[in-house]
């Protein structure tokens, strides 16, 4: 499973800890999303002997539990730890998701608090370096990918094409690389274990106001939760750092307050995505003493 993970953390922490690269012109995310809603296409038959992308992606859906199980997930809540040992950084991250909208807060002593959210067509982020802002271009497009419960199941909503680009060995196991490309030119490579069909790696460029950089995120420690196989550990490898993320809480369909996912304002501050607690019951008034 791709998106019941903590990979949004990389979109915030990596730019703060690495040197920015040259930024290429970004396409408008709304245009890219609208364009991707058309007919996406998988790779045409080739004589390279590689399995077709559509077949591998469908097998990956079955591997995590199947389409019916994915359909049963209406919302979820995750909590985990994050650490970059070489930078002597560690912290916590928490995510709430419902129907494609989400809210995430990441707290790292020494770097501060980073938040992001999506409500309808509005995607936003707030972090110490760039403050509160509405996301646009490829940066927003990447957050649209993150709004997917599992890209192998609904990749056509975000990408124009899928192609199996290679077969290789990764840590002693045969894997297949599948390149997903959107109309904006943004690309994401999913790497599937040839035997289990579970996603073991994903590679893409993180975009931010500070530039762009290539990253590879390994998905490890798959466990069964509510009929699904969910990776509980990720290792993000960038040019100057490695970031480890581990889930400590995974709640499926706990109920979340999605009204708090929207762009914060002075009247609506950034708050927890948890449902508001029930009001405390007022204590009974003391009985009046009987007259003597």
XYZ file of C-alpha atoms in Angstrom:
292
model
C 0.000 0.000 0.000
C 1.434 3.314 -0.979
C -0.420 6.082 0.795
C -1.142 4.684 4.213
C 2.409 5.759 4.925
C 4.319 8.794 6.091
C 5.979 9.797 2.806
C 4.575 13.330 2.999
C 7.255 13.923 5.636
C 9.901 13.867 2.933
C 8.209 16.779 1.168
C 8.897 18.970 4.212
C 11.986 17.684 5.988
C 14.268 17.097 3.005
C 14.303 20.686 1.658
C 15.190 21.938 5.137
C 18.197 19.615 5.429
C 19.695 19.517 1.948
C 21.065 21.931 -0.592
C 18.509 23.192 -3.135
C 18.881 22.275 -6.790
C 17.851 24.198 -9.869
C 14.063 24.394 -10.160
C 12.429 23.698 -13.510
C 9.248 25.538 -14.562
C 6.234 23.936 -12.870
C 2.917 23.254 -14.541
C -0.312 24.299 -12.873
C -1.449 21.452 -10.603
C -5.149 21.991 -11.277
C -4.527 21.782 -15.025
C -2.421 18.671 -14.549
C -5.110 17.041 -12.409
C -7.894 17.868 -14.865
C -5.826 16.595 -17.778
C -5.024 13.362 -15.971
C -8.712 12.557 -15.640
C -8.827 11.585 -19.284
C -7.963 8.150 -20.620
C -4.615 7.122 -19.176
C -2.702 4.483 -21.052
C -0.432 1.645 -20.036
C 2.544 0.581 -22.090
C 1.960 -0.977 -25.479
C 3.079 -4.595 -26.048
C 6.840 -4.881 -26.529
C 9.260 -7.700 -27.237
C 11.352 -6.977 -24.130
C 9.811 -9.821 -22.126
C 8.778 -7.525 -19.241
C 5.319 -7.804 -17.634
C 2.961 -5.010 -18.665
C 2.523 -2.117 -16.263
C -1.259 -2.484 -16.010
C -0.908 -6.158 -15.055
C 1.706 -5.426 -12.396
C -0.291 -2.563 -10.885
C -3.435 -4.714 -10.727
C -1.437 -7.503 -9.072
C -0.113 -5.020 -6.520
C -3.687 -4.072 -5.583
C -4.483 -7.741 -5.010
C -1.285 -8.166 -2.987
C -2.256 -5.576 -0.369
C -5.758 -7.013 0.072
C -7.780 -6.296 -3.060
C -10.012 -3.552 -4.417
C -12.904 -4.382 -2.076
C -10.722 -3.906 0.996
C -9.410 -0.579 -0.312
C -12.981 0.521 -1.012
C -13.894 -0.192 2.611
C -11.403 2.410 3.885
C -13.326 5.654 4.389
C -10.814 7.362 6.675
C -7.689 6.622 8.667
C -5.416 8.027 11.355
C -1.648 7.402 11.538
C 1.027 8.344 14.019
C 4.724 7.658 13.820
C 8.286 8.653 14.535
C 10.808 10.186 12.136
C 14.563 10.451 12.466
C 17.580 11.668 10.513
C 20.484 10.300 12.592
C 23.310 12.035 10.704
C 21.609 15.386 11.235
C 20.826 14.456 14.859
C 17.122 15.089 14.218
C 14.105 13.177 15.442
C 10.435 13.883 15.923
C 6.867 12.773 15.409
C 4.339 12.902 12.598
C 0.578 12.426 12.576
C -1.799 12.147 9.620
C -5.570 12.077 9.201
C -7.197 11.184 5.853
C -10.751 10.952 4.585
C -11.989 10.506 1.039
C -8.904 11.990 -0.599
C -8.557 14.955 1.777
C -5.964 14.966 4.536
C -4.211 16.847 7.307
C -0.649 16.148 8.490
C 1.445 17.681 11.263
C 5.147 16.985 11.726
C 7.018 18.135 14.842
C 10.820 18.099 14.928
C 12.665 19.853 17.770
C 15.245 22.148 16.223
C 13.302 22.534 12.954
C 9.847 23.390 14.252
C 6.372 22.326 13.202
C 5.399 21.546 9.593
C 1.785 21.097 8.528
C -0.036 20.365 5.303
C -3.597 19.709 4.260
C -5.977 19.194 1.392
C -9.647 20.111 1.335
C -11.324 19.791 -2.049
C -9.219 21.619 -4.666
C -7.178 23.566 -2.099
C -3.808 22.169 -1.027
C -1.745 24.060 1.534
C 1.389 23.836 3.633
C 2.825 25.683 6.605
C 6.431 25.402 7.713
C 8.992 27.669 9.397
C 10.991 28.609 6.303
C 8.194 29.595 3.889
C 5.259 30.129 6.239
C 1.627 29.383 5.377
C 0.894 29.167 1.657
C -1.380 27.597 -0.909
C 0.542 25.097 -3.023
C 0.706 25.286 -6.806
C 2.458 23.589 -9.707
C 4.364 20.334 -9.311
C 4.617 20.814 -5.569
C 0.828 20.705 -5.308
C 0.690 17.873 -7.822
C 2.841 15.707 -5.565
C 0.432 16.320 -2.705
C -2.377 15.218 -5.007
C -0.542 11.920 -5.424
C -0.358 11.731 -1.645
C -4.136 12.068 -1.429
C -4.491 8.670 -3.097
C -5.069 5.720 -0.803
C -3.068 3.563 -3.217
C -1.702 4.779 -6.536
C -1.528 1.286 -7.998
C -5.326 1.208 -7.745
C -6.172 4.657 -9.112
C -3.064 5.808 -10.967
C -5.171 6.880 -13.956
C -6.579 9.768 -11.905
C -3.140 11.361 -11.633
C -0.994 10.033 -14.468
C -1.281 9.857 -18.233
C 0.808 6.752 -18.809
C 2.374 3.748 -17.090
C 5.342 1.793 -18.432
C 7.384 -1.112 -17.112
C 10.893 0.244 -17.599
C 13.067 -2.523 -16.244
C 13.790 -5.635 -14.238
C 16.616 -5.656 -11.718
C 17.816 -7.109 -8.426
C 17.237 -5.198 -5.180
C 18.689 -6.616 -1.970
C 18.728 -10.117 -3.412
C 15.205 -10.026 -4.842
C 13.975 -9.520 -8.396
C 11.954 -6.328 -8.813
C 10.172 -4.448 -11.599
C 10.272 -0.670 -12.106
C 7.081 1.027 -13.335
C 7.285 4.650 -14.474
C 4.127 6.747 -14.078
C 4.121 10.029 -16.010
C 1.582 12.860 -15.787
C 0.612 15.378 -18.470
C 2.764 18.004 -16.704
C 5.830 15.815 -17.223
C 6.107 14.891 -13.549
C 7.151 11.272 -13.066
C 7.078 8.709 -10.291
C 8.677 5.272 -10.413
C 7.098 2.484 -8.374
C 9.222 -0.610 -7.753
C 7.370 -3.868 -7.082
C 8.706 -7.120 -5.689
C 8.458 -9.576 -8.593
C 7.207 -12.369 -6.333
C 4.906 -10.677 -3.784
C 3.944 -7.719 -6.029
C 4.184 -5.448 -2.975
C 5.703 -2.013 -3.513
C 9.228 -1.966 -2.113
C 10.473 1.374 -3.415
C 9.346 4.641 -5.004
C 11.488 7.307 -6.671
C 10.648 10.866 -7.673
C 11.819 14.474 -7.364
C 10.692 16.469 -4.335
C 9.690 20.004 -5.382
C 9.729 22.982 -3.018
C 10.378 26.748 -3.166
C 14.030 25.942 -2.420
C 14.419 23.765 -5.509
C 14.042 20.119 -6.431
C 15.948 16.973 -5.533
C 15.695 13.258 -6.352
C 14.696 10.903 -3.535
C 14.123 7.179 -3.176
C 11.790 5.838 -0.488
C 11.975 2.185 0.557
C 8.848 0.579 2.071
C 9.553 -2.095 4.682
C 7.977 -4.122 7.474
C 4.595 -4.927 5.916
C 1.976 -5.952 8.481
C -1.668 -6.982 8.239
C -4.114 -4.312 9.450
C -7.864 -4.673 8.861
C -7.283 -7.079 5.978
C -4.573 -4.951 4.327
C -0.801 -5.211 4.149
C 0.629 -1.871 5.265
C 4.331 -0.921 5.400
C 5.192 0.249 8.907
C 8.665 1.535 8.059
C 10.075 3.765 5.335
C 13.641 4.846 4.625
C 14.005 7.973 2.500
C 17.374 8.311 0.758
C 18.359 11.739 -0.556
C 21.737 13.084 -1.621
C 22.780 14.377 1.792
C 20.607 12.532 4.277
C 18.622 9.445 5.165
C 15.264 9.774 6.892
C 13.648 6.843 8.703
C 9.913 6.848 9.413
C 8.119 4.240 11.499
C 4.408 3.893 12.225
C 3.367 3.422 15.838
C -0.405 3.911 15.426
C -2.557 2.757 12.493
C -6.318 3.263 12.835
C -8.650 2.361 9.972
C -12.077 4.056 9.877
C -11.816 5.680 13.314
C -13.777 8.734 12.180
C -12.003 12.069 11.607
C -13.031 15.722 11.551
C -12.396 16.525 7.882
C -13.746 20.070 8.282
C -10.399 20.945 9.846
C -8.368 19.924 6.778
C -8.860 23.241 4.968
C -6.485 26.195 4.509
C -6.100 27.903 7.908
C -7.063 31.528 8.386
C -6.980 33.928 11.310
C -10.459 32.747 12.220
C -9.712 29.036 11.650
C -6.246 28.197 12.979
C -4.400 24.986 12.176
C -5.741 22.434 14.603
C -5.790 18.706 15.181
C -7.616 16.554 12.677
C -9.138 14.526 15.473
C -12.907 14.751 16.046
C -13.825 17.192 18.781
C -14.396 15.431 22.094
C -17.911 15.252 23.463
C -18.657 18.115 25.854
C -18.173 17.240 29.480
C -21.354 16.637 31.406
C -22.051 19.375 33.931
C -22.064 18.131 37.500
C -25.429 17.841 39.186
C -26.293 20.850 41.332
C -26.174 20.115 45.054
C -29.523 19.472 46.613
C -30.881 22.280 48.802
C -30.767 21.561 52.473
C -34.176 20.912 54.013
C -35.334 23.692 56.384
C -34.918 22.865 60.033
